[in-house]
Amino acid sequence: MAGLAAVEAFDERYCRLRPEPDARVLLTTEHDGVRHPVGWQAGGPGRVLYDGLGHDVRSYESASRRDLLRREVTWLLGGRGRA
């Protein structure tokens, strides 16, 4: 996400997710030396995001995770900028 440093959070890692070809990957995680998408903006009209983080309440203890979530909601509600 533009202007956001790395997000560090305690969370369950989901690997091998497959966004649609026209999706814009915003977040990735690394597992066994391979980068896997965990967040993306869907292609097409409208404002649609997938965020695979937040499986556990401990994920939200991270300031960077909360900042990411605030940015996502702001963008989804019509805020300026890109996701």
mmCIF file of C-alpha atoms in Angstrom:
data_model
loop_
_atom_site.group_PDB
_atom_site.id
_atom_site.type_symbol
_atom_site.label_atom_id
_atom_site.label_comp_id
_atom_site.label_asym_id
_atom_site.label_seq_id
_atom_site.Cartn_x
_atom_site.Cartn_y
_atom_site.Cartn_z
ATOM 1 C CA MET A 1 0.000 0.000 0.000
ATOM 2 C CA ALA A 2 1.401 3.371 -0.968
ATOM 3 C CA GLY A 3 3.325 5.060 1.818
ATOM 4 C CA LEU A 4 2.976 2.172 4.267
ATOM 5 C CA ALA A 5 6.038 0.469 5.705
ATOM 6 C CA ALA A 6 6.096 -3.278 6.312
ATOM 7 C CA VAL A 7 3.157 -4.625 8.290
ATOM 8 C CA GLU A 8 4.227 -6.823 11.170
ATOM 9 C CA ALA A 9 1.523 -8.758 12.979
ATOM 10 C CA PHE A 10 1.001 -12.042 14.788
ATOM 11 C CA ASP A 11 -1.266 -13.947 12.450
ATOM 12 C CA GLU A 12 -1.911 -17.240 10.743
ATOM 13 C CA ARG A 13 -0.212 -17.255 7.362
ATOM 14 C CA TYR A 14 -2.274 -18.221 4.331
ATOM 15 C CA CYS A 15 -0.257 -19.414 1.349
ATOM 16 C CA ARG A 16 -1.042 -20.301 -2.236
ATOM 17 C CA LEU A 17 -3.984 -17.908 -2.509
ATOM 18 C CA ARG A 18 -4.764 -17.066 -6.127
ATOM 19 C CA PRO A 19 -6.100 -13.614 -6.879
ATOM 20 C CA GLU A 20 -7.718 -13.056 -10.258
ATOM 21 C CA PRO A 21 -5.276 -12.085 -13.041
ATOM 22 C CA ASP A 22 -6.540 -8.480 -13.079
ATOM 23 C CA ALA A 23 -6.105 -8.020 -9.306
ATOM 24 C CA ARG A 24 -3.456 -5.652 -7.965
ATOM 25 C CA VAL A 25 -1.496 -7.400 -5.193
ATOM 26 C CA LEU A 26 -0.961 -5.076 -2.211
ATOM 27 C CA LEU A 27 0.372 -7.405 0.502
ATOM 28 C CA THR A 28 2.576 -10.467 0.399
ATOM 29 C CA THR A 29 4.164 -12.814 2.894
ATOM 30 C CA GLU A 30 7.166 -15.066 2.454
ATOM 31 C CA HIS A 31 7.096 -18.801 3.178
ATOM 32 C CA ASP A 32 9.890 -21.209 2.264
ATOM 33 C CA GLY A 33 11.510 -18.529 0.105
ATOM 34 C CA VAL A 34 8.350 -17.942 -1.954
ATOM 35 C CA ARG A 35 6.255 -14.748 -1.827
ATOM 36 C CA HIS A 36 2.513 -15.336 -1.470
ATOM 37 C CA PRO A 37 -0.238 -12.708 -1.904
ATOM 38 C CA VAL A 38 -2.333 -12.081 1.225
ATOM 39 C CA GLY A 39 -4.031 -8.831 0.225
ATOM 40 C CA TRP A 40 -5.154 -7.360 -3.072
ATOM 41 C CA GLN A 41 -7.417 -4.911 -4.846
ATOM 42 C CA ALA A 42 -9.852 -6.642 -7.177
ATOM 43 C CA GLY A 43 -9.841 -5.586 -10.804
ATOM 44 C CA GLY A 44 -12.862 -4.077 -12.463
ATOM 45 C CA PRO A 45 -15.230 -1.328 -11.393
ATOM 46 C CA GLY A 46 -15.857 -0.471 -7.775
ATOM 47 C CA ARG A 47 -13.673 -0.566 -4.692
ATOM 48 C CA VAL A 48 -13.099 -4.153 -3.625
ATOM 49 C CA LEU A 49 -10.272 -5.409 -1.399
ATOM 50 C CA TYR A 50 -9.293 -8.782 -0.011
ATOM 51 C CA ASP A 51 -7.267 -8.779 3.212
ATOM 52 C CA GLY A 52 -6.226 -12.204 4.471
ATOM 53 C CA LEU A 53 -4.933 -10.878 7.793
ATOM 54 C CA GLY A 54 -6.873 -10.708 11.054
ATOM 55 C CA HIS A 55 -7.455 -14.384 11.830
ATOM 56 C CA ASP A 56 -6.757 -13.770 15.514
ATOM 57 C CA VAL A 57 -7.355 -10.779 17.797
ATOM 58 C CA ARG A 58 -3.591 -10.651 18.411
ATOM 59 C CA SER A 59 -3.190 -9.444 14.826
ATOM 60 C CA TYR A 60 -4.815 -6.142 15.817
ATOM 61 C CA GLU A 61 -2.321 -5.533 18.645
ATOM 62 C CA SER A 62 0.104 -4.413 15.931
ATOM 63 C CA ALA A 63 0.090 -0.662 15.234
ATOM 64 C CA SER A 64 1.060 -1.267 11.592
ATOM 65 C CA ARG A 65 -1.828 -3.730 11.174
ATOM 66 C CA ARG A 66 -4.306 -1.230 12.600
ATOM 67 C CA ASP A 67 -2.907 1.486 10.317
ATOM 68 C CA LEU A 68 -3.351 -0.806 7.313
ATOM 69 C CA LEU A 69 -6.951 -1.539 8.291
ATOM 70 C CA ARG A 70 -7.728 2.189 8.721
ATOM 71 C CA ARG A 71 -6.284 2.914 5.275
ATOM 72 C CA GLU A 72 -8.278 0.079 3.703
ATOM 73 C CA VAL A 73 -11.564 1.265 5.222
ATOM 74 C CA THR A 74 -10.873 4.895 4.254
ATOM 75 C CA TRP A 75 -10.223 3.849 0.658
ATOM 76 C CA LEU A 76 -13.271 1.560 0.550
ATOM 77 C CA LEU A 77 -15.474 4.421 1.764
ATOM 78 C CA GLY A 78 -14.336 6.634 -1.090
ATOM 79 C CA GLY A 79 -11.204 8.231 0.322
ATOM 80 C CA ARG A 80 -8.600 9.620 -2.014
ATOM 81 C CA GLY A 81 -5.625 7.767 -3.376
ATOM 82 C CA ARG A 82 -5.083 4.208 -4.366
ATOM 83 C CA ALA A 83 -5.432 1.191 -2.153
#
